[in-house]
């Protein structure tokens, strides 16, 4: 009874938290910072990286990766667990 | 460029405010994951096994990420610079077949028997002494390795950012402690997934800029051919008929030593790895975990071995036996020479992330084994679940405090990579032998499990001590750990067979679901295959693809 309620609460909490959103958000933030740095890079920084505008390219790539994760999460949101999921997910070994 | 390098104050990186911002955002995110995961924990199973609820892509990435500690990254780049492309063996033959084997053959026993740890499997397959022996060895090894990771993190932060050693050790320990003790394994796993992408984002610009600098892959190979390493460094199998190649090992050593004993020992019985798969949401996801991990493993050398080769042709004097120009500094040196502020911050963050990934894997393996296998089994039985959850949190605190102590022990060794290799040959090789015999030979008796594990470990420990004491000589430390692993494996198998012949077998009913050929309810063919109906979720097919890809990747560099 109380265990059941706890179980529901737990699984609900677990579903609120989706790693895809965290990865997506972190990489969008990194992407914005690094892309902006890349736009304003001066020549000595570009020369250091053998002439590659590495900040700009990596910034855009990270922005894209972050976007993919956010889009994935939006396109396939986490599904609320069914009763059966809840039952089977709690078959924790008791270990005698 | 050359002038710039020579004048640089050692390895010191010139981080600006944006680099520190990137690092600070990462720390904040890691801690945030810990607090978010906390809401999802109400039982000890949530804490130690993530309530067995993780999807396969998450556990698969965590599986490979738990192995992608900074020692691995820095060590493999160093090997790339020192041995050339033969380092690829560590990724391909030395990892992929074992990961696939774990997923296809062994996971049904691990996941299906509902054990919570590798020692617990040994208790059910053999007996309590075997369990106690393995649990104690494992717990000690984990805090030793966690200490090494912590010390290496501190060394790198000292060299790159001029942070004092003690400050880095305390900060690193505090962050790992916070997110694991509040968020448990979910927090460790989620952070590992995040770390995986941050590590790659840090290594990728190094590889790209490095390759542009030396004129692409062709330019790199030309320059390596004209370097001291020579053409031999561009081949993986050619020249392995004898040991006259950069690695100093012939093909038999590579296939059986590295590809079989060391690799299967590490990947299939190391609980810090297996734990990721045990947290998967169902049998199918558990079996796919190591196999999904095998795909990134195939490609990681592109961002570790290639930078190692770039370093050897661009950094003058690399390969010194001490000082700033050791092979171990290949990656930090390239970061200093090639990356502008911005991606530099990402790269430093990736390196810091990878140290924490390694340490978190050790600590979460330690607290599980300590709580379930030692405390609950031998010290305080039959308490409430809440009680064990509390013990788990305290075990985490204790484990990390001990790691800080072992970090200072590790600071007494000048070559920490060899220290790690020796630990693996001591711990994993005999365990793997006991396991593989016990899993496939149902006649193997309970006492045989104990004696084979004990004598296997002692045999390789003896060899190691004799080597340290200069009584037995080997060409290199690497060669010692290979022979030590081989000796431990052989001893354990021989002892297992001999003891079994003079003792009583376990009743078959006790072995259902634990031994090949004695299916239990959860390991029967139907239960294992239930979720694998869709072809792209079939572990055997995915595993086959991974192995074939490894073979194909060898062709251009054979």
XYZ file of C-alpha atoms in Angstrom:
654
model
C 0.000 0.000 0.000
C 2.453 2.676 1.094
C 5.036 0.870 -0.919
C 2.769 1.125 -3.915
C 2.368 4.833 -3.466
C 6.066 5.249 -3.059
C 6.601 3.286 -6.194
C 4.325 5.559 -8.163
C 5.945 8.631 -6.728
C 9.365 7.292 -7.542
C 8.619 6.390 -11.105
C 6.880 9.690 -11.644
C 9.956 11.468 -10.374
C 12.177 9.330 -12.554
C 10.184 10.315 -15.594
C 10.371 14.021 -14.808
C 14.085 13.812 -15.221
C 15.307 13.112 -18.715
C 19.017 13.076 -19.446
C 18.361 14.156 -23.037
C 17.160 17.533 -21.847
C 20.281 18.008 -19.709
C 22.680 17.083 -22.527
C 20.703 19.226 -24.968
C 20.697 22.263 -22.693
C 24.386 21.997 -21.774
C 25.469 21.733 -25.386
C 23.245 24.588 -26.550
C 24.833 26.801 -23.860
C 28.351 25.653 -24.775
C 27.507 26.061 -28.457
C 26.374 29.658 -27.979
C 29.441 30.619 -25.926
C 31.965 28.993 -28.238
C 30.257 30.177 -31.454
C 30.261 33.766 -30.207
C 33.942 33.442 -29.280
C 34.527 32.000 -32.739
C 32.855 34.956 -34.466
C 35.075 37.402 -32.606
C 38.304 35.359 -32.774
C 41.316 37.461 -33.682
C 43.985 36.425 -36.150
C 46.466 35.148 -33.557
C 43.877 32.707 -32.217
C 43.105 31.461 -35.709
C 46.809 31.107 -36.414
C 47.285 29.081 -33.238
C 44.763 26.565 -34.580
C 46.652 26.236 -37.898
C 44.255 28.605 -39.667
C 41.126 26.650 -38.716
C 38.281 28.698 -37.221
C 37.955 25.919 -34.675
C 35.896 27.882 -32.158
C 33.324 28.757 -34.793
C 33.065 25.224 -36.178
C 33.042 23.455 -32.837
C 30.559 26.003 -31.499
C 28.170 25.339 -34.361
C 28.665 21.584 -34.031
C 27.888 21.659 -30.316
C 24.854 23.845 -30.980
C 23.653 21.262 -33.501
C 24.276 18.344 -31.115
C 22.376 20.114 -28.343
C 19.557 20.834 -30.776
C 19.373 17.184 -31.811
C 18.968 16.061 -28.198
C 16.289 18.656 -27.490
C 14.462 17.748 -30.700
C 14.671 14.050 -29.862
C 13.186 14.679 -26.452
C 10.429 16.852 -27.924
C 9.676 14.333 -30.665
C 9.685 11.279 -28.340
C 8.793 12.602 -24.893
C 9.252 10.164 -21.998
C 6.177 7.972 -21.705
C 4.423 7.695 -18.347
C 4.859 4.168 -16.995
C 1.978 1.727 -17.258
C 0.857 -0.344 -14.290
C 2.673 -3.320 -15.685
C 5.917 -1.373 -15.991
C 5.603 -0.411 -12.370
C 5.089 -3.988 -11.269
C 7.956 -5.453 -13.241
C 10.356 -2.610 -12.477
C 10.029 -3.332 -8.794
C 11.022 -6.956 -9.003
C 14.125 -6.099 -7.109
C 16.156 -9.041 -5.973
C 15.852 -9.692 -2.285
C 19.120 -11.567 -2.022
C 17.950 -13.951 0.718
C 55.341 28.342 -33.676
C 58.491 26.584 -32.542
C 59.577 29.665 -30.628
C 56.221 29.882 -28.929
C 56.506 26.277 -27.722
C 60.001 26.668 -26.389
C 59.144 29.782 -24.417
C 55.962 28.385 -22.894
C 56.207 27.925 -19.134
C 56.053 24.122 -19.126
C 52.582 22.724 -19.646
C 50.787 25.752 -18.253
C 47.634 26.637 -20.172
C 46.479 30.198 -20.489
C 42.805 29.925 -19.596
C 40.644 33.025 -19.833
C 37.358 33.872 -18.188
C 35.306 32.046 -20.839
C 37.250 28.825 -20.351
C 36.600 28.993 -16.636
C 32.940 29.769 -17.332
C 32.674 26.577 -19.415
C 34.296 24.559 -16.609
C 32.047 26.138 -13.971
C 28.872 25.445 -15.992
C 29.937 21.821 -16.201
C 30.440 21.483 -12.441
C 27.062 23.082 -11.845
C 25.361 20.682 -14.272
C 26.983 17.627 -12.675
C 25.769 18.655 -9.241
C 22.338 19.513 -10.634
C 22.044 15.967 -12.020
C 22.804 14.622 -8.554
C 20.020 16.653 -6.976
C 17.557 15.820 -9.754
C 18.344 12.107 -9.468
C 17.782 12.271 -5.727
C 14.054 12.756 -6.232
C 13.975 9.413 -8.006
C 15.439 7.452 -5.069
C 13.289 5.794 -2.465
C 14.765 2.336 -2.171
C 18.241 0.853 -1.994
C 17.692 -0.702 -5.402
C 17.111 2.780 -6.832
C 20.354 3.901 -5.268
C 22.532 0.949 -6.274
C 20.924 -0.294 -9.473
C 18.912 2.724 -10.617
C 15.786 0.659 -9.930
C 16.677 -1.364 -13.058
C 14.992 1.263 -15.202
C 17.560 2.603 -17.660
C 17.081 2.459 -21.456
C 19.770 0.624 -23.431
C 21.304 3.661 -25.136
C 21.897 5.289 -21.742
C 23.467 2.211 -20.133
C 25.430 1.491 -23.329
C 27.051 4.924 -23.362
C 27.609 4.777 -19.596
C 29.251 1.369 -20.097
C 31.864 2.744 -22.463
C 32.151 5.995 -20.515
C 32.931 4.201 -17.254
C 35.982 2.891 -19.095
C 36.809 6.278 -20.674
C 38.579 7.607 -17.623
C 41.322 10.126 -18.150
C 43.975 7.506 -17.403
C 42.648 5.662 -20.417
C 42.629 8.765 -22.661
C 46.009 10.083 -21.596
C 47.479 6.596 -21.474
C 46.235 5.600 -24.940
C 47.434 8.854 -26.529
C 50.797 8.165 -24.867
C 50.787 4.611 -26.258
C 49.887 6.023 -29.685
C 52.930 8.284 -29.544
C 55.146 5.500 -28.242
C 53.958 2.419 -30.166
C 52.051 3.867 -33.127
C 49.008 2.179 -34.596
C 49.551 -1.053 -32.673
C 47.767 0.792 -29.883
C 44.595 0.101 -31.885
C 44.755 -3.473 -30.578
C 43.634 -2.185 -27.182
C 40.429 -0.900 -28.762
C 39.631 -3.529 -31.325
C 40.775 -7.049 -30.549
C 41.351 -6.036 -26.930
C 37.814 -4.819 -26.260
C 35.146 -5.458 -28.895
C 35.041 -9.295 -28.847
C 34.874 -9.316 -25.034
C 32.098 -6.705 -24.954
C 30.083 -8.672 -27.496
C 30.684 -11.928 -25.588
C 29.498 -10.277 -22.369
C 26.292 -9.134 -24.053
C 25.457 -12.302 -25.946
C 26.671 -15.128 -23.702
C 27.151 -13.902 -20.152
C 24.491 -11.268 -19.608
C 21.596 -13.765 -19.477
C 23.230 -15.281 -16.372
C 24.073 -11.971 -14.715
C 20.826 -10.158 -15.369
C 18.581 -13.209 -15.360
C 19.770 -14.479 -11.974
C 18.834 -11.068 -10.499
C 22.110 -10.753 -8.656
C 23.045 -7.246 -7.643
C 26.781 -7.613 -8.008
C 29.480 -9.844 -9.430
C 30.486 -11.189 -5.975
C 26.847 -12.112 -5.358
C 26.910 -14.217 -8.508
C 29.931 -16.056 -7.105
C 28.101 -16.694 -3.837
C 25.216 -18.350 -5.622
C 27.367 -20.287 -8.075
C 29.960 -21.386 -5.513
C 29.866 -20.599 -1.798
C 30.253 -17.927 0.856
C 34.061 -18.015 1.182
C 34.428 -17.391 -2.576
C 32.016 -14.502 -2.239
C 33.792 -12.956 0.722
C 37.206 -13.283 -0.912
C 36.073 -11.643 -4.133
C 34.056 -8.898 -2.428
C 36.982 -7.886 -0.230
C 39.504 -7.916 -3.086
C 37.119 -5.903 -5.244
C 36.364 -3.305 -2.590
C 40.063 -2.729 -1.881
C 40.921 -2.542 -5.573
C 38.191 0.005 -6.252
C 39.339 2.466 -3.610
C 42.950 2.039 -4.761
C 42.002 2.794 -8.360
C 39.725 5.660 -7.339
C 42.704 7.106 -5.478
C 44.857 6.820 -8.599
C 42.230 8.657 -10.633
C 42.030 11.376 -8.040
C 45.775 11.775 -7.895
C 46.076 11.878 -11.683
C 43.358 14.540 -11.822
C 45.280 16.599 -9.319
C 48.535 16.188 -11.266
C 46.910 17.390 -14.473
C 45.228 20.369 -12.824
C 48.526 21.266 -11.205
C 50.401 21.105 -14.500
C 47.766 22.816 -16.630
C 46.146 25.315 -14.309
C 48.653 25.608 -11.494
C 46.173 24.458 -8.848
C 47.874 23.038 -5.758
C 47.649 19.217 -5.553
C 45.707 19.092 -2.309
C 43.136 21.605 -3.561
C 42.398 19.599 -6.741
C 42.172 16.359 -4.762
C 39.704 17.868 -2.323
C 37.585 19.593 -4.998
C 37.471 16.490 -7.218
C 36.559 14.272 -4.264
C 33.928 16.706 -3.015
C 32.136 16.887 -6.360
C 32.091 13.121 -6.919
C 31.019 12.618 -3.309
C 28.170 15.064 -3.625
C 26.651 13.706 -6.773
C 26.984 10.015 -5.928
C 25.974 10.141 -2.274
C 22.840 12.097 -3.067
C 21.965 10.689 -6.483
C 23.334 7.142 -6.313
C 23.982 5.087 -9.415
C 21.401 6.993 -11.522
C 23.377 10.114 -10.939
C 26.654 8.355 -11.786
C 25.172 6.879 -14.958
C 23.523 10.086 -16.155
C 26.746 11.944 -15.506
C 28.688 9.316 -17.427
C 26.444 9.820 -20.442
C 26.949 13.581 -20.231
C 30.680 13.135 -19.704
C 30.925 10.970 -22.787
C 29.753 13.810 -25.031
C 31.811 16.465 -23.225
C 34.955 14.317 -23.480
C 34.395 13.862 -27.212
C 33.691 17.585 -27.673
C 37.011 18.253 -25.945
C 39.073 15.743 -27.943
C 37.554 16.384 -31.364
C 38.989 19.904 -31.930
C 42.412 18.590 -30.884
C 42.214 15.892 -33.555
C 40.873 18.213 -36.263
C 43.382 21.009 -35.716
C 46.175 18.468 -35.262
C 45.380 16.771 -38.560
C 45.110 20.098 -40.416
C 48.481 21.095 -39.041
C 50.250 17.972 -40.324
C 48.443 17.882 -43.675
C 45.666 15.367 -43.083
C 45.948 11.630 -42.568
C 48.338 11.226 -45.513
C 50.562 13.994 -44.234
C 50.498 12.460 -40.767
C 51.466 9.000 -42.036
C 54.266 10.461 -44.194
C 55.683 12.335 -41.243
C 55.424 9.309 -38.945
C 57.205 7.186 -41.565
C 60.075 9.709 -41.585
C 60.173 9.952 -37.794
C 62.019 7.768 -35.317
C 58.962 5.514 -35.071
C 59.207 4.634 -38.766
C 56.956 2.584 -40.999
C 56.443 -0.126 -38.365
C 54.290 2.309 -36.377
C 51.743 2.393 -39.214
C 50.862 -1.284 -39.074
C 48.914 -3.352 -36.611
C 49.579 -6.976 -37.596
C 52.436 -6.804 -40.090
C 55.571 -7.579 -38.140
C 53.846 -9.527 -35.398
C 55.273 -12.864 -36.567
C 57.929 -12.231 -33.950
C 58.246 -9.585 -31.270
C 60.364 -7.225 -33.368
C 57.717 -4.519 -33.552
C 57.044 -1.342 -31.558
C 54.829 -3.114 -29.012
C 57.323 -5.942 -28.529
C 54.613 -8.611 -28.705
C 53.954 -11.312 -31.289
C 50.522 -12.186 -32.626
C 50.018 -15.030 -30.166
C 50.557 -12.624 -27.291
C 48.204 -10.090 -28.849
C 45.428 -12.555 -29.605
C 45.545 -14.679 -26.439
C 47.134 -12.369 -23.909
C 45.506 -9.072 -24.766
C 42.510 -10.240 -26.797
C 41.523 -13.110 -24.527
C 42.821 -13.177 -20.942
C 43.260 -9.455 -20.222
C 40.362 -8.185 -22.267
C 37.774 -10.818 -21.333
C 38.922 -10.590 -17.729
C 38.446 -6.847 -17.639
C 35.222 -6.445 -19.587
C 33.257 -9.463 -18.410
C 33.981 -9.618 -14.685
C 34.756 -6.030 -13.696
C 31.744 -5.057 -11.657
C 32.305 -1.331 -12.196
C 31.439 -2.121 -15.843
C 28.871 -4.893 -15.413
C 26.887 -2.732 -12.957
C 25.903 -0.426 -15.837
C 24.240 -3.306 -17.636
C 22.537 -4.564 -14.457
C 20.740 -1.218 -14.205
C 19.111 -1.659 -17.633
C 15.337 -1.827 -17.762
C 14.979 -5.354 -19.130
C 16.971 -8.368 -20.279
C 17.146 -7.193 -23.864
C 18.430 -3.756 -22.848
C 20.943 -5.373 -20.491
C 22.293 -7.584 -23.258
C 22.517 -4.693 -25.692
C 24.358 -2.473 -23.166
C 27.928 -3.698 -23.766
C 27.221 -4.179 -27.470
C 25.981 -0.614 -27.915
C 29.098 0.419 -26.008
C 31.261 -1.462 -28.512
C 30.374 0.887 -31.389
C 31.794 4.088 -29.846
C 34.710 1.984 -28.579
C 35.584 1.190 -32.217
C 35.900 4.889 -33.059
C 37.444 6.379 -29.902
C 41.036 5.744 -31.091
C 40.414 8.426 -33.753
C 40.493 11.009 -30.966
C 43.195 9.404 -28.778
C 45.697 7.502 -30.950
C 45.710 10.094 -33.768
C 46.488 12.993 -31.397
C 49.263 10.796 -29.947
C 50.784 10.430 -33.434
C 50.306 14.142 -34.157
C 52.129 14.917 -30.925
C 55.073 12.701 -31.804
C 55.622 14.467 -35.143
C 54.906 18.038 -34.008
C 56.279 18.283 -30.468
C 60.056 18.301 -30.625
C 61.707 16.043 -28.081
C 58.539 14.167 -27.066
C 59.383 10.904 -25.354
C 61.683 12.201 -22.638
C 61.809 9.929 -19.612
C 60.961 12.741 -17.231
C 59.928 16.389 -17.243
C 57.244 17.993 -19.378
C 57.949 16.043 -22.565
C 56.956 12.536 -21.458
C 54.574 10.558 -23.682
C 51.935 10.916 -20.990
C 51.776 14.619 -21.718
C 50.945 14.214 -25.426
C 47.377 15.455 -25.048
C 48.087 18.327 -22.636
C 50.965 19.480 -24.897
C 48.726 19.536 -27.970
C 46.062 21.421 -26.038
C 48.641 24.016 -25.139
C 49.979 24.334 -28.693
C 46.845 24.082 -30.807
C 43.683 25.201 -29.052
C 42.517 28.816 -28.736
C 40.490 29.906 -25.706
C 36.959 28.606 -25.986
C 37.539 25.097 -27.282
C 40.442 25.040 -24.844
C 37.945 25.428 -22.016
C 35.874 22.584 -23.474
C 38.971 20.379 -23.715
C 40.000 21.050 -20.110
C 36.422 20.363 -19.047
C 36.457 17.098 -21.014
C 39.661 16.013 -19.298
C 38.319 16.878 -15.848
C 35.055 15.106 -16.755
C 36.911 11.969 -17.734
C 38.744 11.827 -14.402
C 35.481 12.130 -12.577
C 33.905 9.448 -14.800
C 36.614 6.979 -13.862
C 36.441 7.789 -10.199
C 32.642 7.744 -10.051
C 32.593 4.283 -11.634
C 34.990 2.988 -8.963
C 33.110 4.621 -6.117
C 29.665 3.433 -7.193
C 31.000 -0.101 -7.653
C 32.596 0.094 -4.209
C 29.522 1.310 -2.319
C 27.321 -1.409 -3.838
C 29.680 -4.256 -3.009
C 30.403 -2.844 0.440
C 26.728 -2.490 1.327
C 25.153 -5.557 -0.259
C 28.042 -7.993 -0.241
C 29.912 -7.145 2.938
C 27.670 -5.205 5.321
C 24.329 -6.850 4.563
C 25.768 -10.353 4.162
C 28.267 -10.557 7.003
C 27.718 -7.693 9.415
C 24.065 -6.663 9.799
C 21.554 -8.988 8.164
C 17.855 -8.461 7.720
C 17.500 -4.739 8.383
C 15.067 -2.483 6.539
C 15.791 -1.350 3.034
C 15.991 2.210 4.305
C 18.791 1.134 6.611
C 20.866 -0.236 3.720
C 20.210 2.876 1.681
C 21.718 4.853 4.555
C 24.660 2.455 4.799
C 25.205 2.932 1.057
C 25.414 6.691 1.448
C 27.886 6.367 4.329
C 29.877 3.794 2.348
C 30.208 6.386 -0.408
C 31.533 8.955 2.035
C 33.913 6.402 3.554
C 35.082 5.165 0.140
C 35.889 8.671 -1.012
C 37.739 9.584 2.171
C 39.845 6.413 1.791
C 40.436 7.341 -1.883
C 41.876 10.653 -0.783
C 44.265 8.650 1.385
C 45.158 6.260 -1.461
C 45.634 9.272 -3.758
C 48.494 10.324 -1.555
C 49.843 6.749 -1.641
C 49.683 6.829 -5.445
C 51.685 10.062 -5.390
C 54.602 7.932 -4.172
C 54.732 5.971 -7.458
C 56.370 7.568 -10.478
C 54.499 5.500 -13.064
C 50.838 5.191 -12.134
C 49.776 3.536 -15.412
C 51.933 0.492 -14.631
C 50.518 0.367 -11.117
C 47.019 0.138 -12.643
C 48.024 -2.568 -15.159
C 49.517 -4.659 -12.365
C 46.298 -4.323 -10.361
C 44.253 -5.577 -13.318
C 46.457 -8.615 -13.882
C 46.170 -9.433 -10.170
C 42.428 -9.056 -9.867
C 40.726 -9.708 -13.168
C 42.646 -12.585 -14.717
C 42.054 -15.217 -11.972
C 38.467 -14.040 -11.500
C 37.765 -14.488 -15.184
C 39.204 -18.012 -15.136
C 37.068 -19.041 -12.149
C 34.048 -17.497 -13.794
C 34.400 -18.991 -17.215
C 34.996 -22.515 -15.899
C 32.137 -22.200 -13.401
C 29.753 -20.857 -15.986
C 30.350 -23.556 -18.578
C 31.135 -26.592 -16.454
C 28.263 -27.449 -14.125
C 30.296 -30.145 -12.378
C 32.714 -27.538 -10.940
C 32.302 -27.693 -7.172
C 31.948 -24.907 -4.621
C 35.349 -25.394 -2.928
C 36.938 -25.434 -6.391
C 35.634 -21.888 -6.903
C 37.279 -20.659 -3.730
C 40.642 -22.345 -4.213
C 40.970 -21.452 -7.877
C 40.261 -17.784 -7.137
C 42.607 -17.685 -4.159
C 45.546 -19.562 -5.722
C 45.105 -17.776 -9.073
C 45.361 -14.401 -7.358
C 48.271 -15.503 -5.169
C 50.217 -16.884 -8.151
C 50.115 -13.594 -10.019
C 50.789 -11.634 -6.830
C 53.864 -13.782 -6.192
C 55.146 -13.183 -9.705
C 54.592 -9.443 -9.320
C 56.466 -9.336 -6.006
C 59.333 -11.405 -7.439
C 59.506 -8.957 -10.359
C 59.527 -5.969 -8.032
C 62.248 -7.652 -5.977
C 64.306 -8.212 -9.154
C 64.283 -11.987 -8.676
C 62.461 -12.575 -11.980
C 63.252 -10.396 -15.001
C 60.958 -9.187 -17.815
C 61.572 -6.884 -20.793
C 58.999 -4.373 -19.588
C 56.300 -3.823 -16.985
C 53.764 -4.509 -19.721
C 55.313 -7.876 -20.375
C 55.171 -8.664 -16.629
C 51.462 -7.936 -16.399
C 50.824 -10.072 -19.472
C 52.722 -13.046 -18.017
C 51.169 -12.446 -14.609
C 47.694 -12.541 -16.128
C 48.532 -15.689 -18.097
C 49.922 -17.412 -15.007
C 46.928 -16.454 -12.872
C 44.520 -17.683 -15.542
C 46.290 -21.028 -15.988
C 46.679 -21.604 -12.253
C 43.026 -20.838 -11.615
C 41.844 -23.225 -14.345
C 44.136 -26.052 -13.247
C 43.177 -25.660 -9.580
C 39.491 -25.532 -10.510
C 39.744 -28.847 -12.349
C 41.862 -30.613 -9.720
C 39.754 -29.559 -6.732
C 36.528 -30.395 -8.553
C 37.709 -33.954 -9.161
C 38.070 -34.622 -5.427
C 35.020 -32.739 -4.109
C 31.257 -33.101 -4.397
C 29.425 -31.140 -7.125
C 26.636 -28.711 -6.224
C 23.086 -30.087 -6.711
C 21.820 -29.124 -10.161
C 18.769 -27.409 -8.748
C 20.925 -24.845 -6.972
C 22.598 -23.963 -10.244
C 19.557 -23.233 -12.392
C 19.942 -19.923 -14.204
C 23.601 -19.680 -13.205
C 25.286 -22.242 -15.418
C 25.274 -22.784 -19.150
C 22.976 -25.655 -20.089
C 20.884 -25.438 -16.893
C 18.284 -22.867 -17.802
C 16.284 -21.283 -15.007
C 12.968 -19.513 -15.404
C 14.620 -16.253 -16.307
C 17.314 -17.576 -18.622
C 15.288 -19.934 -20.781
C 15.419 -19.232 -24.484
C 11.988 -17.593 -24.585
C 12.602 -15.214 -21.716
C 15.924 -14.138 -23.185
C 14.553 -13.617 -26.664
C 11.206 -12.071 -25.707
C 12.226 -8.466 -26.306
C 14.529 -9.180 -29.210
C 11.841 -9.716 -31.817
C 12.681 -6.551 -33.755
C 15.813 -7.299 -35.779
C 17.598 -4.066 -34.842
C 17.317 -4.991 -31.195
C 18.798 -8.434 -31.630
C 22.012 -8.630 -29.549
C 23.521 -11.397 -31.671
C 23.063 -9.394 -34.869
C 24.314 -6.127 -33.358
C 27.266 -7.952 -31.811
C 28.083 -9.597 -35.144
C 28.080 -6.194 -36.838
C 30.454 -4.788 -34.205
C 32.933 -7.643 -34.664
C 32.798 -7.406 -38.470
C 33.364 -3.629 -38.279
C 36.421 -4.209 -36.085
C 37.809 -6.617 -38.706
C 37.098 -4.163 -41.540
C 38.750 -1.298 -39.676
C 41.936 -3.358 -39.407
C 42.250 -3.741 -43.194
C 43.699 -0.302 -44.112
C 46.210 -0.477 -41.258
C 47.040 -4.160 -41.157
